[in-house]
PDB file of C-alpha atoms in Angstrom:
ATOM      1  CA  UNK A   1     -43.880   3.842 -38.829  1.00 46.00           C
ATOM      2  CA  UNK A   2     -44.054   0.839 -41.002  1.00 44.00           C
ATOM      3  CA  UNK A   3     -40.421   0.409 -40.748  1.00 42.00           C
ATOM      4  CA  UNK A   4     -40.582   0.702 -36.871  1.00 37.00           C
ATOM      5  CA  UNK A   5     -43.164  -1.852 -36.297  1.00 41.00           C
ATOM      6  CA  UNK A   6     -41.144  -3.977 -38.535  1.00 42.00           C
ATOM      7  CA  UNK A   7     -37.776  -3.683 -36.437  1.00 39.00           C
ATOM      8  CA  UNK A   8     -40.168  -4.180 -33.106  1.00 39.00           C
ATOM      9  CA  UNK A   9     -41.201  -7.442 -34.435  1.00 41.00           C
ATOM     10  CA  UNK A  10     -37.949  -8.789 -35.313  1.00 42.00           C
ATOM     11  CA  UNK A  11     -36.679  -7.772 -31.986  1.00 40.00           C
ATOM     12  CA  UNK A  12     -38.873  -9.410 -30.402  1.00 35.00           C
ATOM     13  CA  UNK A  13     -38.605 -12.909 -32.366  1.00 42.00           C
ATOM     14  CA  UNK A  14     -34.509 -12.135 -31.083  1.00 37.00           C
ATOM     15  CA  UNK A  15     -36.238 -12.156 -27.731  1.00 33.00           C
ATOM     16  CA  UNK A  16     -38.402 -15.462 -28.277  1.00 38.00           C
ATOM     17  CA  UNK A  17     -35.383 -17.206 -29.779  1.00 37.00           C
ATOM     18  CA  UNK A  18     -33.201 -16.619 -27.106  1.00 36.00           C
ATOM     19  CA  UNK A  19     -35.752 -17.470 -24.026  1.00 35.00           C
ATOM     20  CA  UNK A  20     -36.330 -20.571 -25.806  1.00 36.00           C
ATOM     21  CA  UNK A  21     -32.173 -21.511 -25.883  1.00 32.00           C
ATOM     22  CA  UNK A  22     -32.473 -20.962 -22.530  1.00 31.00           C
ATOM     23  CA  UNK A  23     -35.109 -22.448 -21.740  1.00 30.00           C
ATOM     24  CA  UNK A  24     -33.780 -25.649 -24.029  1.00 33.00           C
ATOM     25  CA  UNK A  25     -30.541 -25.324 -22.037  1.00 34.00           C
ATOM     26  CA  UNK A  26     -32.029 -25.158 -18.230  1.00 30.00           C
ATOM     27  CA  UNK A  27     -34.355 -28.371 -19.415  1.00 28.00           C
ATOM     28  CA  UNK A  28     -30.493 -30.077 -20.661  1.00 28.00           C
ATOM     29  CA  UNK A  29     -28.933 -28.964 -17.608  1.00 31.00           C
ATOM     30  CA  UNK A  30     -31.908 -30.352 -15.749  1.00 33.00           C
ATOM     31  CA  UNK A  31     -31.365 -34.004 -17.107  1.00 33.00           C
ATOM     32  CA  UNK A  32     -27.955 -34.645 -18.275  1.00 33.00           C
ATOM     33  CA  UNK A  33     -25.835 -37.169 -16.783  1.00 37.00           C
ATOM     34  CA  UNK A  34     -22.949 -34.850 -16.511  1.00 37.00           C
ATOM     35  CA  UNK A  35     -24.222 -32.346 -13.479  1.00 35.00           C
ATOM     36  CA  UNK A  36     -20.562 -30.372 -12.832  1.00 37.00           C
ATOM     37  CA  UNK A  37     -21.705 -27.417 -14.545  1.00 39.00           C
ATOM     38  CA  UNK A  38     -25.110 -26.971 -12.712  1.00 36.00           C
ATOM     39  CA  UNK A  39     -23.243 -27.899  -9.181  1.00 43.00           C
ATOM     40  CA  UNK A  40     -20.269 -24.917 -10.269  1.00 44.00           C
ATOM     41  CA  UNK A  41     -22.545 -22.044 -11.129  1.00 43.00           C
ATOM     42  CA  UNK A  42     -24.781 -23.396  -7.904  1.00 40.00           C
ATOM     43  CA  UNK A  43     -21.378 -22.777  -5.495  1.00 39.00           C
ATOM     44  CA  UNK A  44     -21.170 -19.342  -7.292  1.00 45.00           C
ATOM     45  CA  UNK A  45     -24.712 -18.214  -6.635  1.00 50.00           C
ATOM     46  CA  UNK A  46     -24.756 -19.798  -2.931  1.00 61.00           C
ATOM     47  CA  UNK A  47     -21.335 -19.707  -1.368  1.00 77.00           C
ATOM     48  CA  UNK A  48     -22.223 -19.854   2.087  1.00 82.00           C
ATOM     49  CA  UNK A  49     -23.889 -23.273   1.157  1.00 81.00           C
ATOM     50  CA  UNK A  50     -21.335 -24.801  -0.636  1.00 89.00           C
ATOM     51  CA  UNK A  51     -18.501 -23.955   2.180  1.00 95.00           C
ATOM     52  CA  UNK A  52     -15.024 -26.282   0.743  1.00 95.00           C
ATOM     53  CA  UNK A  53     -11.709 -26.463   1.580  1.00 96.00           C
ATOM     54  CA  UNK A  54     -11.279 -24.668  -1.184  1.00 95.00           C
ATOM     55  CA  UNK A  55     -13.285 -21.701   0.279  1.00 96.00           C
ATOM     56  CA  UNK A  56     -10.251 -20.674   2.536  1.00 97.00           C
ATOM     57  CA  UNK A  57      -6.922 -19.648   1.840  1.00 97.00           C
ATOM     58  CA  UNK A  58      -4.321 -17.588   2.891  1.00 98.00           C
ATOM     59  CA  UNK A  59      -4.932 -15.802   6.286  1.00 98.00           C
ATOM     60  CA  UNK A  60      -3.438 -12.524   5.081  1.00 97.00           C
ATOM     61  CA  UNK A  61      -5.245 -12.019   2.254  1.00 97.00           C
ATOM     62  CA  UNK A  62      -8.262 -11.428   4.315  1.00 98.00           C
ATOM     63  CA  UNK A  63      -8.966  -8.175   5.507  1.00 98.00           C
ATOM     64  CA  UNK A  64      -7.027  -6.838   8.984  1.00 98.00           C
ATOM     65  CA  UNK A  65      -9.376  -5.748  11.269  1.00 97.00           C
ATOM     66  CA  UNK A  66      -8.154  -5.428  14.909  1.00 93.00           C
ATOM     67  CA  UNK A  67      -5.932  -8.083  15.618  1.00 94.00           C
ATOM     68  CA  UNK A  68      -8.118 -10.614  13.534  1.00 97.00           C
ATOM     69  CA  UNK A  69      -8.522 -10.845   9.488  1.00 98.00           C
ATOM     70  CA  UNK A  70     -11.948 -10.874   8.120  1.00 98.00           C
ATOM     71  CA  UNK A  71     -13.865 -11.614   4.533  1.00 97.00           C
ATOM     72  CA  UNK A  72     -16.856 -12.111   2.860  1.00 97.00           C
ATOM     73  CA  UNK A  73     -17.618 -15.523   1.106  1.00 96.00           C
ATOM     74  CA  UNK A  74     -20.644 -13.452  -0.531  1.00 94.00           C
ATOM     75  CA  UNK A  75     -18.719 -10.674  -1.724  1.00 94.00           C
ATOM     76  CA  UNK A  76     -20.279  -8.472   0.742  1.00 95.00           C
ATOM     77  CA  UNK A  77     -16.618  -7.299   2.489  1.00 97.00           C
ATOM     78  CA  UNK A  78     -17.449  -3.640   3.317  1.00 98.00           C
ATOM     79  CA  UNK A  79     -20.475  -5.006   5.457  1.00 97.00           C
ATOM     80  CA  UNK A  80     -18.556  -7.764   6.981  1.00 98.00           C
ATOM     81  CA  UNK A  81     -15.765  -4.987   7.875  1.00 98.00           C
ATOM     82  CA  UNK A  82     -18.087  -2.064   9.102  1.00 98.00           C
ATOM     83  CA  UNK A  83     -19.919  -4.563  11.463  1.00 98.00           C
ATOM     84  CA  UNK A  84     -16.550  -6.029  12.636  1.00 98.00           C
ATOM     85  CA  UNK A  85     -15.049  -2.241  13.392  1.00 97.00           C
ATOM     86  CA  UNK A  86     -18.106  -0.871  14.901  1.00 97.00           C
ATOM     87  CA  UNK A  87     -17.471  -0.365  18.855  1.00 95.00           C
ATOM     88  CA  UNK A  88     -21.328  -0.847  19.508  1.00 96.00           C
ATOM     89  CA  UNK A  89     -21.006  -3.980  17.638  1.00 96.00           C
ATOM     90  CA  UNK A  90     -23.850  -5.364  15.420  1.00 98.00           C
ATOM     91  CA  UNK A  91     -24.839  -8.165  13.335  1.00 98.00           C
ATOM     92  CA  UNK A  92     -22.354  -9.897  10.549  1.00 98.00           C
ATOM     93  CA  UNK A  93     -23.991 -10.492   7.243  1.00 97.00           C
ATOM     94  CA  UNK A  94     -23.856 -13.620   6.021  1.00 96.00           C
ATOM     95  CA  UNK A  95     -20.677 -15.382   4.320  1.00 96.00           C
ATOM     96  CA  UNK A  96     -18.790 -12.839   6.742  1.00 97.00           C
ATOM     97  CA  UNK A  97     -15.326 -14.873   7.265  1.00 98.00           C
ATOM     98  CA  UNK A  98     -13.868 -14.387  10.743  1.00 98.00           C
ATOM     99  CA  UNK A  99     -10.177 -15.651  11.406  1.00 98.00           C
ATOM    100  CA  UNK A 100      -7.863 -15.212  14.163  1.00 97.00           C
ATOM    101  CA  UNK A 101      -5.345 -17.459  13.614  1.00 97.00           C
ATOM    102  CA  UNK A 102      -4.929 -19.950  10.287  1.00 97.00           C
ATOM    103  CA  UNK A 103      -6.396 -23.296  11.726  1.00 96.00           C
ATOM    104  CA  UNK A 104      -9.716 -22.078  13.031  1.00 96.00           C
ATOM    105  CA  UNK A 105     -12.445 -20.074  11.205  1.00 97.00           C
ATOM    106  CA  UNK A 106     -16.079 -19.108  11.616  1.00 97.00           C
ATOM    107  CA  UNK A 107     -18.638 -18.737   8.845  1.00 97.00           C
ATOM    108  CA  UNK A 108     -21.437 -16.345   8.737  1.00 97.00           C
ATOM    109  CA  UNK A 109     -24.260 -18.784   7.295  1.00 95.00           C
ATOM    110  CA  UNK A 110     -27.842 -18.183   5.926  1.00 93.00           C
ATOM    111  CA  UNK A 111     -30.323 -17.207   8.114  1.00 93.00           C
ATOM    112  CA  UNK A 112     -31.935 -19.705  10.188  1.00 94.00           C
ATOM    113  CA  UNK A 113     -28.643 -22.520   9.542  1.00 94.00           C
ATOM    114  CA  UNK A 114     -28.174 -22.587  13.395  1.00 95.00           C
ATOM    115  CA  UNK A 115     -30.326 -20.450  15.933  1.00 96.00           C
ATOM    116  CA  UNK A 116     -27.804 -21.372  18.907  1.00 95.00           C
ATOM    117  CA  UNK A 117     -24.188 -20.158  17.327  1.00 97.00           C
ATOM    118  CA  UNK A 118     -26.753 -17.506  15.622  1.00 97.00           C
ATOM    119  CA  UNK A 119     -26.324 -18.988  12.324  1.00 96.00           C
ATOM    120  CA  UNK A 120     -22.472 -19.246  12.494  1.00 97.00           C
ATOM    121  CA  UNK A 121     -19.729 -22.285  11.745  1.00 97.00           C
ATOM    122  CA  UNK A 122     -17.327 -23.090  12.938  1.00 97.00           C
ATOM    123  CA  UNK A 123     -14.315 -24.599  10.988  1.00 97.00           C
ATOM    124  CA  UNK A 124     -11.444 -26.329  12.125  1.00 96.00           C
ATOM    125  CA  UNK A 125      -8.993 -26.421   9.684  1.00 97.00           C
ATOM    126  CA  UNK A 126      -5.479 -28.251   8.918  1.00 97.00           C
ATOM    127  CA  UNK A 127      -3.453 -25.822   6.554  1.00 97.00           C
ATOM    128  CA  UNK A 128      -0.237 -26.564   4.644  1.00 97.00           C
ATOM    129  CA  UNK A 129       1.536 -25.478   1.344  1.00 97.00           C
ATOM    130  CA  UNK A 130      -0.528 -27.832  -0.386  1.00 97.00           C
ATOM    131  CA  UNK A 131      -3.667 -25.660   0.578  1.00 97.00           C
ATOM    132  CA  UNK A 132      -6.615 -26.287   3.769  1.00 98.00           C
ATOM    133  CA  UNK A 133      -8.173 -29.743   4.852  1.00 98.00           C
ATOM    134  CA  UNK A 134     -11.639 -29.340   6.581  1.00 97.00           C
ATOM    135  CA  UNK A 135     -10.813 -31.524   9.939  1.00 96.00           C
ATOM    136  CA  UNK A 136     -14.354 -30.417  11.636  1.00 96.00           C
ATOM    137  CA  UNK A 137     -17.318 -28.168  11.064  1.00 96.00           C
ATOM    138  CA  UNK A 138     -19.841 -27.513  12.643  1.00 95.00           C
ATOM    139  CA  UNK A 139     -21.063 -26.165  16.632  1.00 93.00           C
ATOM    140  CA  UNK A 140     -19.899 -27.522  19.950  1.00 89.00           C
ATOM    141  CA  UNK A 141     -18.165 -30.357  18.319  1.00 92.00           C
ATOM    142  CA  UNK A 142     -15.446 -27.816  17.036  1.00 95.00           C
ATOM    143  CA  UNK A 143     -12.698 -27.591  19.555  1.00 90.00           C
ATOM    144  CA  UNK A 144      -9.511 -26.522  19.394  1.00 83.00           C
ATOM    145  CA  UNK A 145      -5.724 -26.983  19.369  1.00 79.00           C
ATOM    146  CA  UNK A 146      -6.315 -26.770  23.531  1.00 78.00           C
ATOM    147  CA  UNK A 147      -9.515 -29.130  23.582  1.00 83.00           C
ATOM    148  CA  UNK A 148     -11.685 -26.260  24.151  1.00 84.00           C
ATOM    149  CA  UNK A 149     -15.083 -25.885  22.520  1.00 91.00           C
ATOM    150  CA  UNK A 150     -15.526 -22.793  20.048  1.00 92.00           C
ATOM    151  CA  UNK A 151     -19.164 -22.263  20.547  1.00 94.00           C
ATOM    152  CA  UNK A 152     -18.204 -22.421  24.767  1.00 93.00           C
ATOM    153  CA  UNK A 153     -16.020 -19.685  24.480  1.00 92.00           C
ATOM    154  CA  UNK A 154     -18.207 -17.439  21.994  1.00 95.00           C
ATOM    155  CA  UNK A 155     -20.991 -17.915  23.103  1.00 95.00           C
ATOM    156  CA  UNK A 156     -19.921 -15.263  26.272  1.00 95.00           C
ATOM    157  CA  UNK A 157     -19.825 -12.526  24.230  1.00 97.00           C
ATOM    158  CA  UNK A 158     -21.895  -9.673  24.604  1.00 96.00           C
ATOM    159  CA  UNK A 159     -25.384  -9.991  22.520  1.00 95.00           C
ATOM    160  CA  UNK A 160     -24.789  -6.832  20.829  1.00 97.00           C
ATOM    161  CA  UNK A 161     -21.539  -8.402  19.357  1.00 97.00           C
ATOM    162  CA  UNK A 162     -23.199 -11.175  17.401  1.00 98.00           C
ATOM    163  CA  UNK A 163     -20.505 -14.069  19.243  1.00 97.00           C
ATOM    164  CA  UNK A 164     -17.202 -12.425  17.969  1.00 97.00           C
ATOM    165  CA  UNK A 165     -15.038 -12.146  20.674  1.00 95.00           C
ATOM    166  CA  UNK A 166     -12.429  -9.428  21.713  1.00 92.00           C
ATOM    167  CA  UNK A 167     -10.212  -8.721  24.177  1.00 91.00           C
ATOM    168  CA  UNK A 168     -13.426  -6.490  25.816  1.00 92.00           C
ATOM    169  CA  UNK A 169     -16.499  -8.310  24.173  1.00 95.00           C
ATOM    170  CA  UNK A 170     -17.212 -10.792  27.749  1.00 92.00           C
ATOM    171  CA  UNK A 171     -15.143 -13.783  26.235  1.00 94.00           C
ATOM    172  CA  UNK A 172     -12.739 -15.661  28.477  1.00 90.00           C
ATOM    173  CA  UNK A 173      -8.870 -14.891  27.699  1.00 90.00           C
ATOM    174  CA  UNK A 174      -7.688 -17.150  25.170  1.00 89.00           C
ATOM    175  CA  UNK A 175      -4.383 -19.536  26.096  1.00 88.00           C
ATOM    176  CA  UNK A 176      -2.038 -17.927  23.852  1.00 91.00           C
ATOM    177  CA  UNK A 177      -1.058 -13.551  23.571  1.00 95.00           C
ATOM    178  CA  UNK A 178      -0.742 -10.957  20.705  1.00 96.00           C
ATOM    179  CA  UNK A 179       2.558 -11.585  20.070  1.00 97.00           C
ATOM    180  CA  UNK A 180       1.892 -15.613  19.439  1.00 96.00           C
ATOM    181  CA  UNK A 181      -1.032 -14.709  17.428  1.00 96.00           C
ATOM    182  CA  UNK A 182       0.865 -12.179  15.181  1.00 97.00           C
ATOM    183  CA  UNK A 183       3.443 -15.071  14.570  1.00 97.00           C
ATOM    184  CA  UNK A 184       0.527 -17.807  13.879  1.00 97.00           C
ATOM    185  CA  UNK A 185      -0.596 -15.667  11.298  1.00 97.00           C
ATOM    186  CA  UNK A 186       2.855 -14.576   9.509  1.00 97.00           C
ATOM    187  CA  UNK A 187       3.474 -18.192   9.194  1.00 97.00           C
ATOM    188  CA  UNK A 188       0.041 -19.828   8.122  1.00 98.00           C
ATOM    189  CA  UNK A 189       2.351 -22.160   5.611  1.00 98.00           C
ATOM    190  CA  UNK A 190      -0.484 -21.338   2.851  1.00 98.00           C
ATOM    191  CA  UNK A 191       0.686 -17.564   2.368  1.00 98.00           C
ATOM    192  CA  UNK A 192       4.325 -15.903   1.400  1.00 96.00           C
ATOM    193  CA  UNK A 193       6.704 -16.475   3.620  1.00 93.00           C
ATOM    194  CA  UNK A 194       7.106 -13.326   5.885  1.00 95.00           C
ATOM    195  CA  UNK A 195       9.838 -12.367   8.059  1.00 96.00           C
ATOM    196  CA  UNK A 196       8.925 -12.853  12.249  1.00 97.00           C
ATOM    197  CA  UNK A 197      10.512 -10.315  14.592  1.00 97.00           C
ATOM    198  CA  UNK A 198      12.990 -11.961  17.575  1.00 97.00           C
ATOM    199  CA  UNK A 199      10.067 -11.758  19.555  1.00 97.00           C
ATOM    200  CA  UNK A 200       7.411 -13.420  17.885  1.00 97.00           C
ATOM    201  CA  UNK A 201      10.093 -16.123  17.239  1.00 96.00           C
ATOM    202  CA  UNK A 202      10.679 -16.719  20.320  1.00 97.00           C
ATOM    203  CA  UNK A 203       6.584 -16.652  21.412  1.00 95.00           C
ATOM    204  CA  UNK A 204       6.192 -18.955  18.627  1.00 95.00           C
ATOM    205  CA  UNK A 205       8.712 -21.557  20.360  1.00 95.00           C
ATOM    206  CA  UNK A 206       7.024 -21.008  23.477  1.00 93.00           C
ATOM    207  CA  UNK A 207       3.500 -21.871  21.853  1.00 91.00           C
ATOM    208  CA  UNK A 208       4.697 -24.964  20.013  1.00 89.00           C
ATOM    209  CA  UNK A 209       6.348 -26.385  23.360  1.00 90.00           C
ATOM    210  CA  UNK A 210       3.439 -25.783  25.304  1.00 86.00           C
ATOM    211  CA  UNK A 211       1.286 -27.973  22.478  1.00 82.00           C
ATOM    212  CA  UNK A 212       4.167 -30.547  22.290  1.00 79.00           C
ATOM    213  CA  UNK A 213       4.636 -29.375  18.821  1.00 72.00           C
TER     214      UNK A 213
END
């Protein structure tokens, strides 16, 4: 029993010790000049709040859902993809990543970021081999490659569909059809190069002369 007791004690000094490293380190964290390592673990913890260019990469590593990719900036992907294959809808969790084609994203935020997009951002992005540039973020002042508002056009979705919009969700028709979206994505310049059918070739041409590309 004596020997027990003793082994309790020392443990527990091991416990004291080490909450006062800690404690030692969290008080040097809290005032050293040099805050990159506080500001790193920070963006682990809080993703959704520490949204970078860094934060997106290539389209096709998401997740395919429908005709769209999603992910979860949170780690919370199965949520993110049950929500985004339920018929009746529902509501994304947040850091849910939704992406239809490589320069435009939207953001699942915290709760209470934006009460109008329903906590969402939206991202438009510039993308090239070198990786993404951030061009605008935010609500209505995100438009895109057709001078359209993002929020305008998601907002028409159906309530029960949390402002993702489908070819059936109450969104208007977007300028540009399956077969130009499947060749967007194949060639988001930030993934492997993948081979385009004749077809989505030739819708690709189509799309970049109608933007004067």
């Amino acid at each position: 029993m004596g020997r027990f007791q003793s082994k309790r004690k020392s443990s527990i000094r091991l416990l004291r010790a080490a909450a006062a490293l800690l404690l030692a380190g969290l008080v040097t964290q809290g005032c050293s000049a040099e805050p990159e390592a506080a500001n790193e673990e920070t963006a682990a913890l809080l993703p959704t709040q520490n949204i970078t260019a860094a934060s997106f990469g290539c389209i096709s590593d998401l997740t395919a859902v429908d005709r769209f990719f999603v992910g979860n900036l949170n780690g919370d992907l199965d949520a993110t993809v049950a929500v985004a294959s339920a018929a009746e809808g529902g509501v994304y969790p947040a850091g849910s990543v939704v992406q239809l084609v490589p320069t435009e994203v939207m953001v699942k935020r915290e709760a209470g970021f934006n009460p109008v997009t329903r906590d969402w951002e939206y991202f438009d992005l510039d993308v090239s081999a070198a990786g993404t540039k951030i061009l605008t973020r935010g609500a209505e002042e995100v438009v895109n490659r057709f001078g359209n508002s993002c929020q305008d056009c998601h907002v028409k979705a159906a309530p029960q569909f949390d402002l993702i919009c489908k070819t059936d969700h109450g969104c208007d028709p977007i300028p540009i059809n399956d077969v130009m979206i499947r060749a967007l994505q194949k060639t988001d310049p930030r993934c492997e190069a993948q081979a385009l059918t004749s077809e989505e070739a030739e819708g690709l041409q189509q799309l970049q002369a109608a933007l004067g590309v």
